[in-house]
């Protein structure tokens, strides 16, 4: 045998690869900025780094002014149909697996966000389908009886005419929890014919930038009214400057983010917030028959695994009704096994110490209760925090530490036990999506009860993260929240006739 | 350390299942030749990964469809590491498992079959032909040919691919019958749909879900599953197993 290692040096030297530099910003033409490296992360093809522009108040103000100017020159003159065509055309590109921006997103997002590559790929394409033309039209039609109101004064059924105006400039504060969540907000703002200043989170600054580039491919002048810039949240000077320049502010994020921005938005300026929400699943005994059981568990577990429960639409807990082919305790064990399998398919992201601590804390609490003979049981991934299922024999509601931590509550009846257990969550304005698996005859009764306590979306298990275009996000309208209306009151147009010199 | 002191050659080892098998064999003590054809960068990453975990490996480029290139790769192993104890034939002609873009039976050309036969059967043949004399001389050896459970259950009929793999299974069994006398075992490994590989990327979610629904272990294979079975067949634990086809598919196909 030759000496160990001989000849091994010619190939396979340690690979010293230059990092791929990724522009995590999108600025209108003519705006120059110094660029710095904000973050480094790994991709399957080697290291990458995020480039972000250096910003100060003046720079931000000049960006905002430029956006407004460009909007006035072009975007403001487009019709609703024009804008819908362009957004849909950009989305159609994203629905081609070979589209370079999509491929780039699929390569970069896993390393950047920690979410599993296959999960991101699946969720992104599902999401992009909601931007097809038919969906955009459905969405606008849901909110405006006559979408042409965005283009011109339109006759109203009650007489007179009305027209809707969007803000000149919208300042968005995007969250980084779910890739691409920024795109709806951008699309909505464009439909409102507003210039868009988006502040992204460094946790996921890419999708807004890539989509803006797609829009620029379709119509460069439209995209000139968009700027996407990341900065670290809480920078009072930058946020105040952006708010001062904008006439509407849209914020996505946790309670702290929403409140800190709300505090500096002057009264009278349009402020729309999508703050913290909690979602749950409710499973009736009829979904636990031997033929339905596998599917029920698989769909619930997928809702938990995608984006590691970080979406506001991800379930924190599940209420499992007695009387099916498995009891709630066995259901918990089954859900745990399924989460174990999904760990191989869509591995969970690495956690920060405090995130992991929160999971250990919950586990310890219920381990103790289990040991003391209480009605709890803990099913936990061995040697880590990959997944946790906690069984409790009395319905309740606690906010989950997330990252694939599920509480299974046993209940005798969903209507009589689960709904009351959720009432306080609803009162606090937290309750959002309810993934339900019940008989059709129960559905509307359940919806009535859940709606009354504050839930605003019932959907099938397995689709909890895929809200349909036109849904009442957090129970409200979305586009309408951004618009102001001008009316020509009934009779005014008739009255005007007499001022025509040719009148009678 | 089930494979201490052994030299292994894994073809198609730059990515996916092949890379995982290479890493697993190395983690059990084998020194590994990482065979690749087009993806030098990926092959280097596999080698790096093995070295980073304290293993020994080198990459070797060869088109296994060429007898001389396959032989040169085997000789490279013997020259550098003194023997060739384990051969894993995993390389195949490029194939994308896309249920929607696949060719139907009436669209298949004989050239499609020929291409797959070239990659799967001719490739394995060339490598085995070159390795056999060394294994015979050592009176020992392990040959593992990667086939597919689609042979038993063509859940999606990939005609050319699966036909070629069926031929490779036939080749495996005949080789086992012939080489047993030299203490050489020859077995096939039949993975089910394996997630996380480049070639399974185009198998969309609905097909994945259908397969999972029918699979007792309720998930798809991952490359580590296949690699674990390869370590077993390569080790002395499997010394009296030859001519078999071990399905690694979560129980989708039984028997």
XYZ file of C-alpha atoms in Angstrom:
759
model
C 0.000 0.000 0.000
C 1.239 3.446 -0.752
C 1.589 6.077 1.919
C -1.702 7.264 3.255
C -2.906 10.358 1.611
C -0.585 10.193 -1.352
C -2.141 11.803 -4.315
C -4.998 13.114 -2.265
C -3.745 16.641 -2.400
C -4.202 17.168 -6.102
C -7.966 16.982 -5.956
C -10.220 17.970 -3.186
C -8.166 20.675 -1.601
C -10.150 22.532 1.008
C -12.594 24.501 -1.080
C -12.006 28.190 -0.588
C -14.952 29.651 -2.354
C -15.653 33.332 -2.733
C -18.993 34.055 -1.122
C -21.898 34.697 -3.445
C -22.917 38.305 -2.934
C -26.636 38.859 -2.822
C -28.166 42.309 -3.060
C -30.776 42.376 -0.331
C -32.210 45.681 -1.502
C -34.010 47.204 -4.436
C -33.718 50.915 -5.115
C -35.149 53.177 -7.788
C -32.729 54.161 -10.563
C -30.465 57.069 -9.760
C -30.278 56.360 -6.053
C -26.796 55.315 -5.079
C -25.892 53.894 -1.701
C -22.809 52.570 0.012
C -23.173 48.893 0.529
C -22.096 46.759 3.445
C -22.230 43.077 4.219
C -25.027 42.491 6.706
C -25.065 38.738 7.129
C -23.347 35.595 5.983
C -25.009 32.255 5.479
C -24.493 28.941 3.733
C -26.096 27.627 0.590
C -25.766 24.214 -1.063
C -23.260 25.793 -3.463
C -21.135 27.514 -0.856
C -21.230 30.601 1.332
C -23.267 33.684 0.526
C -23.521 37.139 1.987
C -26.233 39.762 2.066
C -25.400 43.242 0.857
C -27.428 46.052 2.345
C -27.299 49.789 1.681
C -26.068 52.185 4.331
C -29.011 54.384 5.218
C -29.639 57.568 7.099
C -32.590 59.873 7.379
C -31.583 61.993 4.384
C -30.982 59.010 2.193
C -34.295 57.510 3.129
C -36.083 60.787 2.494
C -34.482 61.104 -0.925
C -35.528 57.541 -1.721
C -39.089 58.323 -0.664
C -39.152 61.519 -2.748
C -37.854 59.672 -5.766
C -40.471 56.948 -5.353
C -43.242 59.510 -5.178
C -41.952 61.307 -8.246
C -41.715 58.101 -10.245
C -45.145 57.008 -9.071
C -46.622 60.284 -10.235
C -44.925 59.954 -13.603
C -46.148 56.483 -14.356
C -47.754 54.149 -11.812
C -50.495 56.631 -10.958
C -51.593 56.640 -14.590
C -51.948 52.867 -14.898
C -55.364 51.261 -14.673
C -56.310 48.485 -12.285
C -56.273 46.073 -15.200
C -52.757 47.217 -16.129
C -51.464 46.634 -12.627
C -53.167 43.258 -12.271
C -51.707 42.140 -15.612
C -48.223 43.085 -14.516
C -48.334 41.480 -11.084
C -49.836 38.322 -12.547
C -47.206 38.231 -15.282
C -44.458 38.444 -12.660
C -46.091 35.668 -10.629
C -46.415 33.463 -13.718
C -42.663 33.664 -14.120
C -42.294 32.438 -10.561
C -44.514 29.477 -11.372
C -41.911 28.208 -13.821
C -39.474 25.949 -11.941
C -36.694 27.076 -14.289
C -37.186 30.795 -13.560
C -33.799 32.068 -12.366
C -35.189 34.198 -9.509
C -37.194 31.242 -8.242
C -34.146 29.030 -8.412
C -32.120 31.640 -6.575
C -34.783 31.900 -3.870
C -34.889 28.130 -3.529
C -31.106 28.054 -3.166
C -30.761 30.942 -0.725
C -33.816 30.841 1.508
C -33.048 27.564 3.309
C -29.691 28.829 4.547
C -31.054 32.239 5.310
C -34.189 31.225 7.193
C -33.255 27.767 8.417
C -36.452 26.310 6.983
C -36.227 23.027 5.094
C -35.528 23.440 1.388
C -38.304 21.096 0.255
C -40.814 22.791 2.497
C -39.888 26.228 1.183
C -40.085 25.018 -2.399
C -43.558 23.610 -1.859
C -44.911 26.542 0.103
C -43.502 29.146 -2.251
C -45.144 27.700 -5.324
C -48.433 27.299 -3.491
C -48.160 30.909 -2.445
C -47.280 32.200 -5.898
C -50.408 30.640 -7.308
C -52.424 33.130 -5.266
C -51.057 35.873 -7.536
C -52.480 34.502 -10.724
C -54.700 36.942 -12.535
C -57.906 35.126 -11.595
C -56.946 35.277 -7.912
C -56.010 38.952 -8.018
C -59.314 39.780 -9.699
C -61.140 37.706 -7.106
C -59.322 39.525 -4.348
C -60.076 42.997 -5.659
C -63.660 42.048 -6.444
C -64.081 40.759 -2.911
C -63.336 44.181 -1.518
C -64.667 46.539 -4.165
C -67.985 45.915 -5.884
C -66.649 47.893 -8.804
C -62.869 47.576 -9.123
C -62.872 50.333 -11.725
C -63.428 52.718 -8.810
C -59.665 52.612 -8.523
C -59.432 54.148 -11.993
C -62.206 56.701 -12.231
C -65.430 57.977 -10.652
C -67.964 55.202 -11.013
C -71.731 55.312 -10.659
C -73.076 53.961 -7.386
C -76.217 51.935 -6.925
C -77.441 54.507 -4.440
C -76.854 57.356 -6.891
C -73.913 59.639 -7.349
C -70.393 58.564 -8.162
C -67.393 57.405 -6.154
C -63.718 56.915 -6.740
C -61.093 55.262 -4.581
C -57.625 56.677 -4.094
C -54.650 54.843 -2.687
C -51.934 56.504 -0.648
C -49.176 58.255 -2.516
C -46.533 56.303 -0.630
C -46.984 53.287 1.616
C -44.299 52.446 4.134
C -44.374 48.717 4.885
C -42.629 47.102 7.803
C -42.344 43.459 6.794
C -41.736 40.580 9.144
C -39.208 37.861 8.404
C -41.049 34.876 9.846
C -42.541 33.537 6.622
C -40.749 33.903 3.281
C -42.650 36.046 0.834
C -45.320 37.283 3.205
C -44.315 40.740 2.014
C -45.541 40.113 -1.514
C -49.259 40.438 -0.834
C -48.696 43.724 0.828
C -46.656 44.984 -2.112
C -49.213 43.724 -4.604
C -52.023 45.368 -2.694
C -50.139 48.630 -2.579
C -49.546 48.526 -6.322
C -53.225 47.867 -6.952
C -53.839 50.995 -4.857
C -51.399 52.740 -7.250
C -49.121 53.668 -4.366
C -45.362 53.940 -4.356
C -43.891 51.288 -2.067
C -41.189 51.707 0.520
C -40.651 48.331 2.132
C -38.492 47.772 5.162
C -37.552 44.135 5.300
C -36.266 42.051 8.149
C -32.758 40.662 7.837
C -34.301 37.312 8.715
C -35.840 37.213 5.229
C -35.050 40.247 3.103
C -34.959 38.439 -0.230
C -38.406 37.659 -1.554
C -39.574 41.254 -1.749
C -36.391 42.155 -3.619
C -36.652 39.257 -6.043
C -40.307 39.941 -6.740
C -39.570 43.608 -7.323
C -36.941 42.513 -9.841
C -39.531 40.313 -11.534
C -41.878 43.275 -11.772
C -39.006 45.283 -13.250
C -38.566 42.605 -15.917
C -42.225 42.927 -16.813
C -42.447 46.718 -16.570
C -39.364 48.665 -15.466
C -41.267 51.903 -14.944
C -43.730 50.277 -12.594
C -40.895 48.864 -10.509
C -39.283 52.289 -10.291
C -41.935 53.162 -7.737
C -40.717 50.399 -5.410
C -37.860 50.450 -2.932
C -37.019 47.551 -0.646
C -34.470 48.207 2.058
C -33.574 46.189 5.099
C -32.519 47.695 8.351
C -32.508 46.557 11.889
C -35.935 47.153 13.374
C -36.240 49.746 16.131
C -34.076 52.388 14.461
C -36.185 55.358 15.504
C -34.589 57.877 13.109
C -35.048 55.750 10.019
C -38.539 54.651 10.933
C -39.634 58.197 11.750
C -38.221 59.485 8.473
C -40.026 56.761 6.529
C -43.274 57.385 8.365
C -43.002 61.119 7.792
C -42.609 60.590 4.052
C -45.424 58.059 3.748
C -49.121 58.639 3.988
C -49.919 55.077 5.037
C -48.010 52.645 7.235
C -48.487 48.883 7.152
C -46.798 46.770 9.813
C -46.404 43.024 10.099
C -44.818 41.596 13.193
C -44.946 40.696 16.829
C -46.585 42.797 19.490
C -43.394 44.713 20.240
C -42.779 45.721 16.628
C -46.354 46.759 16.027
C -46.536 48.840 19.182
C -43.176 50.530 18.672
C -44.196 51.646 15.190
C -47.722 52.571 16.229
C -46.240 54.868 18.871
C -44.534 57.056 16.280
C -47.242 57.202 13.634
C -49.017 60.557 13.956
C -52.729 60.341 14.599
C -54.583 60.779 11.344
C -52.028 58.918 9.276
C -53.349 55.629 7.935
C -51.949 52.772 10.054
C -52.657 49.111 9.356
C -51.168 46.470 11.628
C -51.017 42.713 11.321
C -49.890 41.812 14.787
C -49.471 38.553 16.684
C -52.136 35.904 16.172
C -52.618 32.320 17.257
C -54.249 29.521 15.320
C -55.571 26.141 16.403
C -56.883 22.868 15.013
C -60.093 21.105 15.991
C -60.627 17.467 15.119
C -63.995 15.774 15.428
C -64.395 12.080 16.165
C -65.599 11.583 12.593
C -62.111 12.457 11.333
C -60.565 9.767 13.524
C -62.045 6.661 11.910
C -59.453 4.072 10.868
C -59.710 5.122 7.216
C -59.355 8.862 7.940
C -56.878 8.749 10.800
C -53.647 8.645 8.778
C -54.678 11.533 6.601
C -55.893 13.601 9.531
C -52.621 13.258 11.418
C -50.503 13.799 8.310
C -52.319 17.003 7.397
C -52.123 18.425 10.890
C -48.429 17.580 11.183
C -47.706 19.262 7.849
C -49.370 22.450 9.105
C -47.055 22.324 12.110
C -43.893 21.498 10.209
C -44.107 24.120 7.463
C -42.201 27.207 8.562
C -41.793 25.626 11.993
C -45.088 27.083 13.238
C -43.785 30.620 12.747
C -46.725 31.691 10.616
C -49.666 33.336 12.353
C -51.749 30.660 10.624
C -49.790 27.734 12.148
C -51.627 25.766 14.825
C -50.473 26.104 18.431
C -52.601 23.243 19.662
C -55.201 20.729 18.596
C -58.465 19.752 20.282
C -59.163 16.070 19.787
C -62.629 14.789 20.424
C -63.336 11.536 22.204
C -65.130 8.724 20.451
C -62.911 8.168 17.413
C -60.849 5.069 16.718
C -58.010 6.512 18.801
C -58.243 8.493 21.982
C -56.501 11.835 22.307
C -53.523 10.324 24.118
C -52.862 7.859 21.307
C -53.435 10.670 18.850
C -50.649 12.598 20.589
C -48.304 9.625 20.240
C -49.242 9.269 16.595
C -48.736 12.976 15.938
C -45.338 12.734 17.619
C -44.326 9.837 15.354
C -45.462 11.799 12.322
C -43.458 14.843 13.400
C -40.491 12.500 13.803
C -40.920 11.379 10.199
C -41.309 14.943 8.997
C -38.054 15.805 10.711
C -36.393 13.674 8.016
C -38.469 15.139 5.233
C -38.463 18.793 6.242
C -35.891 19.154 9.030
C -36.608 21.883 11.524
C -34.392 24.945 11.611
C -31.679 25.318 14.215
C -32.900 27.260 17.227
C -31.437 30.060 19.264
C -30.721 29.265 22.893
C -33.786 31.108 24.092
C -36.056 29.331 21.622
C -34.699 25.960 22.724
C -34.999 26.959 26.353
C -38.672 27.792 25.888
C -39.288 24.284 24.568
C -37.331 22.629 27.381
C -39.253 24.724 29.846
C -42.618 23.493 28.569
C -41.406 19.911 28.420
C -40.122 20.078 31.984
C -43.349 21.539 33.285
C -45.431 18.716 31.856
C -42.891 16.013 32.624
C -43.277 17.047 36.211
C -47.041 16.934 35.941
C -46.826 13.534 34.269
C -44.556 12.229 37.020
C -46.919 13.490 39.662
C -49.741 11.538 38.101
C -51.451 14.572 36.565
C -53.300 14.295 33.307
C -50.410 15.235 31.055
C -47.989 13.251 28.919
C -44.951 14.445 27.006
C -43.787 12.976 23.712
C -40.457 14.522 22.832
C -37.789 14.038 20.189
C -34.808 12.280 21.730
C -31.665 14.299 22.224
C -32.930 17.651 21.029
C -35.922 19.874 20.542
C -36.876 18.795 17.015
C -40.461 18.124 17.976
C -42.593 18.018 21.094
C -46.149 16.865 21.598
C -47.802 17.460 24.940
C -50.989 15.660 25.813
C -53.372 17.256 28.276
C -56.599 15.714 29.413
C -58.433 18.975 30.091
C -59.048 21.507 27.327
C -57.299 24.831 27.737
C -55.192 27.207 25.712
C -51.595 28.292 26.114
C -49.450 30.054 23.565
C -46.998 27.443 22.271
C -43.238 28.060 22.230
C -43.645 26.986 18.561
C -40.818 25.437 16.518
C -42.848 22.232 16.288
C -44.327 22.155 19.745
C -47.916 20.963 19.758
C -50.362 20.579 22.616
C -53.070 17.943 22.170
C -56.118 18.626 24.336
C -58.587 15.852 24.960
C -62.156 17.011 24.862
C -65.520 15.314 25.084
C -67.088 17.689 22.597
C -65.505 20.316 20.367
C -68.534 22.574 20.699
C -68.914 22.291 24.451
C -65.280 21.963 25.565
C -62.916 23.301 22.920
C -64.749 26.481 21.987
C -65.090 27.691 25.598
C -61.409 26.889 26.165
C -60.565 29.287 23.323
C -62.780 32.101 24.469
C -60.086 34.029 26.313
C -57.699 33.733 23.365
C -60.465 35.155 21.214
C -61.212 37.972 23.634
C -57.593 39.056 23.566
C -57.859 39.345 19.802
C -55.339 36.564 19.288
C -57.448 33.859 17.689
C -57.105 33.682 13.935
C -57.235 30.466 11.874
C -59.078 27.326 12.951
C -58.181 24.201 10.994
C -61.243 22.007 11.320
C -62.045 18.391 10.519
C -65.745 17.868 11.259
C -68.917 16.496 9.670
C -70.695 18.937 7.308
C -73.659 19.113 9.675
C -71.418 20.409 12.430
C -69.415 22.823 10.333
C -71.729 25.817 10.378
C -72.580 25.432 14.045
C -68.847 25.304 14.828
C -68.211 28.290 12.586
C -70.914 30.264 14.362
C -69.440 29.534 17.784
C -65.849 30.139 16.736
C -66.743 33.279 14.838
C -68.547 34.633 17.848
C -65.491 34.309 20.071
C -63.188 35.972 17.529
C -61.896 33.388 15.066
C -61.753 34.760 11.553
C -60.862 31.845 9.341
C -61.999 28.223 9.243
C -60.127 26.002 6.795
C -59.320 22.345 6.164
C -56.415 20.750 7.992
C -53.347 20.631 5.805
C -54.056 24.046 4.283
C -53.832 26.213 7.349
C -50.862 28.137 5.965
C -52.449 28.690 2.577
C -55.041 31.398 2.980
C -57.020 31.988 -0.170
C -56.872 35.255 -2.062
C -59.601 37.517 -0.780
C -59.649 36.192 2.778
C -60.442 38.629 5.523
C -56.933 38.852 6.887
C -57.262 39.145 10.650
C -60.969 39.622 10.138
C -60.787 42.800 8.124
C -60.701 44.083 4.608
C -57.210 44.650 3.317
C -57.278 46.844 0.259
C -60.100 48.976 1.635
C -58.034 49.666 4.730
C -55.551 51.466 2.482
C -57.994 53.467 0.391
C -59.836 56.691 0.782
C -62.965 57.418 -1.160
C -64.268 60.553 -2.813
C -67.965 60.825 -3.600
C -69.867 62.937 -6.054
C -73.081 63.088 -4.159
C -76.354 62.065 -5.739
C -77.850 64.993 -7.632
C -74.593 66.803 -8.183
C -74.246 65.508 -11.684
C -77.808 66.484 -12.528
C -77.297 69.866 -11.001
C -74.174 70.326 -13.113
C -76.223 69.929 -16.262
C -77.820 73.357 -15.811
C -74.411 74.968 -16.139
C -74.063 73.642 -19.634
C -74.873 76.713 -21.752
C -76.780 74.478 -24.092
C -79.032 73.252 -21.253
C -82.692 73.515 -22.227
C -16.144 0.207 12.687
C -17.620 -2.486 10.505
C -15.417 -1.729 7.511
C -12.008 -0.995 9.037
C -9.207 -1.531 6.544
C -11.499 -1.936 3.554
C -11.319 0.005 0.328
C -14.581 0.954 -1.265
C -15.426 2.390 -4.651
C -18.771 4.129 -5.022
C -19.803 5.321 -8.457
C -22.090 8.294 -8.886
C -20.952 9.432 -5.456
C -20.844 13.171 -5.934
C -24.432 13.722 -4.892
C -27.551 12.165 -3.439
C -27.648 8.507 -2.523
C -24.133 7.834 -3.822
C -22.606 10.607 -1.719
C -24.414 9.375 1.358
C -23.256 5.787 0.776
C -19.674 7.003 0.367
C -19.878 8.952 3.612
C -21.471 6.059 5.490
C -18.869 3.540 4.307
C -16.151 5.977 5.337
C -17.720 6.551 8.718
C -17.445 2.813 9.294
C -13.743 2.841 8.519
C -13.531 2.213 4.782
C -11.328 4.365 2.598
C -13.468 5.522 -0.284
C -13.033 6.368 -3.919
C -15.717 8.899 -4.746
C -16.522 8.186 -8.373
C -18.096 10.957 -10.393
C -18.578 11.955 -13.978
C -19.768 15.534 -14.393
C -19.975 17.196 -10.997
C -16.408 17.687 -9.812
C -17.494 20.423 -7.380
C -20.008 18.150 -5.704
C -17.550 15.243 -5.642
C -15.044 17.470 -3.918
C -17.632 18.405 -1.357
C -18.293 14.721 -0.662
C -14.575 14.118 -0.207
C -14.327 17.164 2.055
C -17.230 15.964 4.108
C -15.605 12.566 4.601
C -12.263 14.079 5.517
C -13.893 16.543 7.885
C -15.283 13.596 9.839
C -11.868 11.967 9.976
C -12.309 9.590 7.069
C -10.165 9.007 4.005
C -11.399 9.544 0.500
C -10.381 10.718 -2.935
C -12.442 11.692 -5.908
C -11.942 10.044 -9.280
C -13.572 11.114 -12.491
C -14.658 8.356 -14.828
C -17.326 7.670 -17.368
C -18.219 4.147 -16.305
C -19.750 3.497 -19.710
C -16.168 3.370 -20.935
C -14.382 0.132 -20.083
C -11.003 1.839 -19.962
C -12.127 4.665 -17.720
C -13.874 2.265 -15.348
C -10.780 0.081 -15.222
C -8.562 3.079 -14.588
C -10.731 4.038 -11.630
C -10.480 0.559 -10.121
C -6.704 0.553 -10.674
C -6.543 3.962 -9.028
C -8.156 2.478 -5.916
C -5.809 -0.481 -5.867
C -2.757 1.669 -6.517
C -3.551 4.137 -3.760
C -5.103 1.931 -1.163
C -3.765 -1.526 -2.017
C -7.018 -3.347 -2.576
C -10.595 -3.080 -3.718
C -12.968 -4.725 -1.284
C -16.297 -3.048 -1.865
C -17.870 -1.831 -5.079
C -21.123 0.085 -5.096
C -22.540 0.594 -8.568
C -24.758 3.588 -8.170
C -24.019 5.598 -11.312
C -26.578 5.824 -14.054
C -27.222 7.915 -17.114
C -28.801 11.194 -16.038
C -32.448 10.723 -15.209
C -35.058 12.991 -13.751
C -37.996 11.385 -12.005
C -40.781 13.589 -13.182
C -44.167 11.857 -13.189
C -45.641 14.577 -15.372
C -42.798 14.970 -17.852
C -41.953 11.270 -18.252
C -42.386 9.620 -21.610
C -45.278 7.242 -22.093
C -44.669 3.743 -23.464
C -45.697 4.841 -26.930
C -43.337 7.782 -26.855
C -40.276 5.864 -25.723
C -37.560 5.343 -28.278
C -35.213 2.432 -28.171
C -32.412 4.938 -27.725
C -33.929 5.900 -24.359
C -33.664 2.300 -23.221
C -30.207 2.029 -24.702
C -29.038 5.072 -22.767
C -30.296 3.712 -19.470
C -28.893 0.263 -20.162
C -25.557 1.895 -20.960
C -25.500 3.759 -17.672
C -26.904 1.143 -15.336
C -25.877 -2.193 -16.779
C -22.878 -1.454 -18.977
C -21.487 0.874 -16.290
C -21.828 -1.765 -13.562
C -20.446 -4.395 -15.903
C -17.346 -2.342 -16.687
C -16.604 -1.639 -13.027
C -17.237 -5.246 -11.943
C -15.148 -6.586 -14.802
C -12.229 -4.511 -13.613
C -12.744 -5.251 -9.923
C -13.342 -8.983 -10.232
C -9.707 -10.069 -10.724
C -8.664 -8.213 -7.570
C -11.534 -9.628 -5.535
C -10.875 -13.131 -6.832
C -7.258 -12.802 -5.804
C -8.306 -11.661 -2.344
C -10.957 -14.370 -2.119
C -13.319 -11.787 -0.844
C -15.344 -8.853 -2.028
C -18.655 -7.121 -1.818
C -20.507 -5.861 -4.839
C -23.641 -3.842 -4.313
C -25.730 -2.704 -7.256
C -28.288 0.012 -6.731
C -31.565 -0.849 -8.404
C -35.075 0.346 -7.539
C -38.296 -0.885 -5.969
C -40.017 0.291 -9.146
C -38.998 -3.105 -10.550
C -41.568 -4.688 -8.238
C -44.082 -1.878 -8.131
C -43.885 0.578 -11.032
C -45.956 3.178 -9.199
C -44.837 5.529 -11.957
C -43.743 3.633 -15.084
C -40.349 5.040 -15.938
C -39.952 2.528 -18.738
C -36.356 2.991 -19.755
C -34.977 3.543 -16.277
C -36.789 0.671 -14.611
C -36.149 -1.748 -17.463
C -32.433 -1.031 -17.209
C -32.528 -1.488 -13.443
C -34.353 -4.800 -13.916
C -31.535 -5.881 -16.158
C -29.052 -4.824 -13.516
C -30.889 -7.020 -11.005
C -30.564 -9.939 -13.408
C -26.893 -9.180 -13.817
C -26.553 -9.060 -10.028
C -28.054 -12.489 -9.502
C -25.969 -14.107 -12.224
C -22.829 -12.514 -10.896
C -23.698 -13.780 -7.413
C -24.086 -17.295 -8.757
C -20.726 -17.116 -10.461
C -18.657 -15.273 -7.876
C -19.850 -16.998 -4.718
C -17.142 -19.576 -5.104
C -14.530 -16.861 -4.595
C -16.164 -15.559 -1.441
C -17.500 -12.551 -3.276
C -21.063 -11.520 -2.517
C -23.177 -9.628 -4.996
C -26.416 -8.034 -3.895
C -28.814 -5.395 -5.038
C -30.253 -2.551 -3.035
C -33.658 -1.296 -4.123
C -34.514 2.120 -2.717
C -37.990 3.532 -2.865
C -38.462 7.135 -3.865
C -35.701 8.931 -2.015
C -36.226 12.526 -1.047
C -33.551 15.156 -0.983
C -31.775 14.007 -4.137
C -31.450 16.031 -7.303
C -33.096 13.363 -9.410
C -36.190 13.175 -7.201
C -36.677 16.926 -7.218
C -39.279 16.804 -9.946
C -41.426 14.227 -8.200
C -44.163 16.495 -7.016
C -45.934 16.579 -3.724
C -49.053 14.700 -4.798
C -47.098 11.645 -5.966
C -45.018 11.778 -2.791
C -48.177 11.833 -0.746
C -49.623 8.839 -2.600
C -46.480 6.828 -1.988
C -46.357 7.776 1.679
C -49.998 6.787 2.078
C -49.195 3.254 0.872
C -45.951 2.929 2.840
C -46.178 1.192 6.245
C -43.456 3.412 7.708
C -45.371 6.433 6.396
C -42.546 8.398 4.878
C -40.219 8.484 1.907
C -36.690 7.156 2.047
C -33.839 9.521 2.789
C -30.310 8.902 1.486
C -29.186 7.821 4.973
C -31.661 4.927 4.856
C -30.046 3.592 1.701
C -26.562 4.208 3.040
C -27.316 2.230 6.206
C -28.420 -0.765 4.153
C -25.297 -0.431 1.998
C -23.073 -0.539 5.086
C -24.875 -3.677 6.191
C -24.388 -5.428 2.849
C -20.759 -4.282 2.669
C -19.937 -5.568 6.133
C -19.103 -9.004 7.477
C -22.552 -9.079 9.061
C -23.902 -9.864 5.611
C -21.208 -12.432 4.753
C -23.698 -15.176 3.948
C -26.114 -13.034 1.989
C -25.714 -13.016 -1.779
C -27.897 -12.719 -4.842
C -30.504 -10.823 -2.865
C -32.389 -7.668 -3.535
C -32.842 -5.666 -0.362
C -35.671 -3.168 -0.635
C -35.230 -0.018 1.360
C -38.626 1.549 0.914
C -40.361 1.564 4.277
C -42.263 -1.606 3.476
C -43.976 -0.355 0.322
C -42.953 -3.570 -1.446
C -42.896 -6.734 0.637
C -41.609 -10.163 -0.286
